[in-house]
Amino acid sequence: MARKSSWEWSRTAQTRKSMLQAAREVFGEHGFAEANVSEVVARAGSSVGSLYHHFGGKAELFLALYEHHQAAHEEASAASVAKAEQEGVDDPVELLIAGARAYLAGAWERRDLVRLFIEGDGPPGFELIRRTRGREWVRQNAVLLRAGGEPLDRFMVAVLTSIIEEAAREVAASDMEEDAQEVIEAAMTLIRRLDPLKVLEEG
């Protein structure tokens, strides 16, 4: 089988990008259940056959959009934590805050997707995927905070993660960037006031 040329790979990547952008618009306007594949491909300037070739169907397209959104969150947070570490920050809570700030900045930039995935409908099995992703997020935060395996440790990390998640919901619901920034600062203040390192050390 002949290998694809760089032009063909570029065209494939552009087709997927166009479909994901069109899906973002259509799902955002209608929700998953009421969204129509024909509207997605029309906006993408493509065909139904191409959509099924690249994604497999409406449900798979929705999940691909979700994974793309989550990957953007994770990449931004990881880059922010790495930058803080390079600048000499070694306090686990401040590293968590650095990652949370990047996450919440992304929640504002992609607020339509945050609202879609948190408050909208989805295909069968989507809630399980979201919960599984949430548990992995808690695990990653536990590693960042150097938390142990005691129940109090796990609960504290879950609480901190929930604060960030709820802040993302409020950020996405904000009408103005200034309002969103106030939510972000409030969440960071709350995390610091909880003094999680003290709790984890005493636990």
CSV table of C-alpha atoms in Angstrom, one decimal:
chain,number,residue,atom,x,y,z
A,1,MET,CA,0.0,0.0,0.0
A,2,ALA,CA,1.4,3.4,-1.0
A,3,ARG,CA,2.2,5.8,1.8
A,4,LYS,CA,0.3,9.0,2.0
A,5,SER,CA,2.1,12.1,0.8
A,6,SER,CA,2.5,15.1,3.1
A,7,TRP,CA,-0.1,16.9,1.1
A,8,GLU,CA,-2.6,14.1,1.7
A,9,TRP,CA,-1.9,14.0,5.4
A,10,SER,CA,-2.3,17.8,5.5
A,11,ARG,CA,-5.6,17.6,3.7
A,12,THR,CA,-6.8,14.8,6.1
A,13,ALA,CA,-5.8,16.9,9.1
A,14,GLN,CA,-7.6,20.0,7.7
A,15,THR,CA,-10.8,17.9,7.0
A,16,ARG,CA,-10.8,16.7,10.6
A,17,LYS,CA,-10.2,20.2,11.9
A,18,SER,CA,-13.0,21.6,9.8
A,19,MET,CA,-15.4,18.9,10.9
A,20,LEU,CA,-14.6,19.4,14.6
A,21,GLN,CA,-15.1,23.1,14.3
A,22,ALA,CA,-18.5,22.6,12.5
A,23,ALA,CA,-19.4,20.0,15.2
A,24,ARG,CA,-18.6,22.5,17.9
A,25,GLU,CA,-21.0,25.0,16.4
A,26,VAL,CA,-23.8,22.6,15.7
A,27,PHE,CA,-23.6,20.7,19.0
A,28,GLY,CA,-23.4,24.0,20.8
A,29,GLU,CA,-26.5,25.3,19.1
A,30,HIS,CA,-28.6,22.2,19.2
A,31,GLY,CA,-27.2,19.8,21.8
A,32,PHE,CA,-26.2,16.2,20.9
A,33,ALA,CA,-29.6,14.7,20.4
A,34,GLU,CA,-31.0,17.4,18.2
A,35,ALA,CA,-27.8,17.9,16.2
A,36,ASN,CA,-27.9,16.8,12.6
A,37,VAL,CA,-25.0,15.3,10.8
A,38,SER,CA,-26.0,16.9,7.5
A,39,GLU,CA,-25.7,20.3,9.1
A,40,VAL,CA,-22.2,19.5,10.4
A,41,VAL,CA,-20.9,18.4,7.0
A,42,ALA,CA,-22.6,21.4,5.3
A,43,ARG,CA,-20.8,23.8,7.5
A,44,ALA,CA,-17.5,21.9,7.2
A,45,GLY,CA,-17.9,21.9,3.4
A,46,SER,CA,-17.6,18.2,3.3
A,47,SER,CA,-19.8,15.1,2.9
A,48,VAL,CA,-21.6,12.6,5.1
A,49,GLY,CA,-19.4,9.9,3.7
A,50,SER,CA,-16.3,11.8,4.7
A,51,LEU,CA,-17.6,12.3,8.2
A,52,TYR,CA,-18.2,8.6,8.7
A,53,HIS,CA,-14.8,7.8,7.2
A,54,HIS,CA,-13.0,10.1,9.7
A,55,PHE,CA,-15.1,9.7,12.8
A,56,GLY,CA,-17.5,6.8,12.4
A,57,GLY,CA,-20.7,8.7,13.2
A,58,LYS,CA,-22.4,11.4,15.3
A,59,ALA,CA,-21.6,9.9,18.6
A,60,GLU,CA,-17.9,9.3,17.7
A,61,LEU,CA,-17.7,12.9,16.4
A,62,PHE,CA,-19.0,14.2,19.7
A,63,LEU,CA,-16.5,12.1,21.7
A,64,ALA,CA,-13.7,13.3,19.4
A,65,LEU,CA,-14.6,16.9,20.1
A,66,TYR,CA,-14.6,16.1,23.8
A,67,GLU,CA,-11.2,14.5,23.7
A,68,HIS,CA,-9.8,17.4,21.7
A,69,HIS,CA,-11.1,19.8,24.3
A,70,GLN,CA,-9.7,17.8,27.2
A,71,ALA,CA,-6.3,17.4,25.5
A,72,ALA,CA,-6.2,21.2,25.1
A,73,HIS,CA,-6.9,21.6,28.9
A,74,GLU,CA,-4.2,19.0,29.8
A,75,GLU,CA,-1.5,20.4,27.5
A,76,ALA,CA,-2.1,24.0,28.8
A,77,SER,CA,-2.0,22.9,32.4
A,78,ALA,CA,1.1,20.7,32.0
A,79,ALA,CA,2.9,23.5,30.2
A,80,SER,CA,2.0,26.0,33.0
A,81,VAL,CA,3.2,23.6,35.7
A,82,ALA,CA,6.4,22.9,33.8
A,83,LYS,CA,7.0,26.7,33.4
A,84,ALA,CA,6.4,27.3,37.1
A,85,GLU,CA,8.9,24.5,38.0
A,86,GLN,CA,11.5,26.0,35.6
A,87,GLU,CA,11.0,29.3,37.5
A,88,GLY,CA,11.9,27.6,40.8
A,89,VAL,CA,8.4,27.0,42.2
A,90,ASP,CA,8.4,23.8,44.2
A,91,ASP,CA,5.4,24.3,46.5
A,92,PRO,CA,3.0,21.6,45.4
A,93,VAL,CA,0.0,23.8,46.1
A,94,GLU,CA,1.4,26.7,44.0
A,95,LEU,CA,2.1,24.2,41.2
A,96,LEU,CA,-1.5,23.0,41.4
A,97,ILE,CA,-2.6,26.6,41.2
A,98,ALA,CA,-0.4,27.2,38.2
A,99,GLY,CA,-2.1,24.3,36.4
A,100,ALA,CA,-5.5,25.3,37.6
A,101,ARG,CA,-5.1,28.9,36.2
A,102,ALA,CA,-4.3,27.5,32.8
A,103,TYR,CA,-7.2,25.1,33.0
A,104,LEU,CA,-9.6,27.9,33.9
A,105,ALA,CA,-8.2,30.2,31.2
A,106,GLY,CA,-9.1,27.5,28.8
A,107,ALA,CA,-12.5,27.2,30.3
A,108,TRP,CA,-13.1,30.8,29.4
A,109,GLU,CA,-11.6,30.5,25.9
A,110,ARG,CA,-13.8,27.4,25.1
A,111,ARG,CA,-16.7,28.3,27.4
A,112,ASP,CA,-19.2,27.0,24.8
A,113,LEU,CA,-17.6,23.6,25.0
A,114,VAL,CA,-17.5,23.6,28.8
A,115,ARG,CA,-21.3,24.4,28.8
A,116,LEU,CA,-21.9,21.7,26.3
A,117,PHE,CA,-20.0,18.9,28.1
A,118,ILE,CA,-21.0,19.8,31.6
A,119,GLU,CA,-24.6,20.8,31.1
A,120,GLY,CA,-25.7,19.4,27.8
A,121,ASP,CA,-26.7,16.0,26.7
A,122,GLY,CA,-24.4,13.4,25.1
A,123,PRO,CA,-24.3,10.0,23.5
A,124,PRO,CA,-24.8,6.8,25.5
A,125,GLY,CA,-21.8,6.1,27.7
A,126,PHE,CA,-20.6,9.7,27.7
A,127,GLU,CA,-21.3,10.2,31.5
A,128,LEU,CA,-19.1,7.2,32.2
A,129,ILE,CA,-16.3,8.6,30.1
A,130,ARG,CA,-16.6,12.0,31.9
A,131,ARG,CA,-16.5,10.3,35.3
A,132,THR,CA,-13.5,8.2,34.3
A,133,ARG,CA,-11.7,11.3,33.1
A,134,GLY,CA,-12.6,13.0,36.4
A,135,ARG,CA,-11.1,10.2,38.4
A,136,GLU,CA,-7.9,10.4,36.3
A,137,TRP,CA,-7.8,14.1,37.0
A,138,VAL,CA,-8.0,13.5,40.7
A,139,ARG,CA,-5.2,11.0,40.4
A,140,GLN,CA,-2.9,13.4,38.5
A,141,ASN,CA,-3.6,16.1,41.1
A,142,ALA,CA,-2.7,13.7,43.9
A,143,VAL,CA,0.6,13.1,42.2
A,144,LEU,CA,1.2,16.8,41.9
A,145,LEU,CA,0.4,17.4,45.5
A,146,ARG,CA,2.5,14.4,46.6
A,147,ALA,CA,-0.5,13.1,48.5
A,148,GLY,CA,-0.6,9.7,50.2
A,149,GLY,CA,-3.1,7.0,49.9
A,150,GLU,CA,-5.0,7.7,53.2
A,151,PRO,CA,-8.8,8.4,52.9
A,152,LEU,CA,-8.2,12.0,54.2
A,153,ASP,CA,-5.6,12.5,51.5
A,154,ARG,CA,-7.8,11.2,48.7
A,155,PHE,CA,-10.7,13.3,49.9
A,156,MET,CA,-8.7,16.5,50.1
A,157,VAL,CA,-7.5,16.1,46.6
A,158,ALA,CA,-11.0,15.3,45.4
A,159,VAL,CA,-12.3,18.5,47.1
A,160,LEU,CA,-9.6,20.6,45.4
A,161,THR,CA,-10.3,19.1,42.1
A,162,SER,CA,-14.0,19.8,42.6
A,163,ILE,CA,-13.3,23.4,43.4
A,164,ILE,CA,-11.5,23.8,40.0
A,165,GLU,CA,-14.3,22.0,38.2
A,166,GLU,CA,-17.0,24.1,39.7
A,167,ALA,CA,-14.9,27.2,39.0
A,168,ALA,CA,-14.8,26.2,35.4
A,169,ARG,CA,-18.6,25.9,35.3
A,170,GLU,CA,-18.9,29.4,36.7
A,171,VAL,CA,-16.2,30.8,34.4
A,172,ALA,CA,-18.1,29.3,31.4
A,173,ALA,CA,-21.3,30.9,32.6
A,174,SER,CA,-19.7,34.4,32.9
A,175,ASP,CA,-20.8,37.1,30.5
A,176,MET,CA,-17.6,39.0,30.6
A,177,GLU,CA,-13.9,38.1,30.9
A,178,GLU,CA,-13.6,40.3,34.0
A,179,ASP,CA,-16.3,38.3,35.7
A,180,ALA,CA,-14.5,35.1,34.8
A,181,GLN,CA,-11.2,36.4,36.1
A,182,GLU,CA,-12.9,37.2,39.4
A,183,VAL,CA,-14.1,33.6,39.7
A,184,ILE,CA,-10.6,32.3,38.9
A,185,GLU,CA,-9.1,34.5,41.6
A,186,ALA,CA,-11.7,33.4,44.1
A,187,ALA,CA,-11.0,29.7,43.4
A,188,MET,CA,-7.3,30.2,43.9
A,189,THR,CA,-7.9,32.1,47.2
A,190,LEU,CA,-10.1,29.3,48.4
A,191,ILE,CA,-7.5,26.6,47.6
A,192,ARG,CA,-4.9,28.5,49.5
A,193,ARG,CA,-7.2,29.1,52.5
A,194,LEU,CA,-7.9,25.4,52.7
A,195,ASP,CA,-4.1,24.9,53.3
A,196,PRO,CA,-4.1,21.5,51.7
A,197,LEU,CA,-0.5,20.8,52.5
A,198,LYS,CA,-1.2,21.2,56.2
A,199,VAL,CA,-4.2,18.8,56.0
A,200,LEU,CA,-2.1,16.3,54.0
A,201,GLU,CA,0.8,16.4,56.5
A,202,GLU,CA,-1.5,16.0,59.5
A,203,GLY,CA,-3.4,13.2,57.8
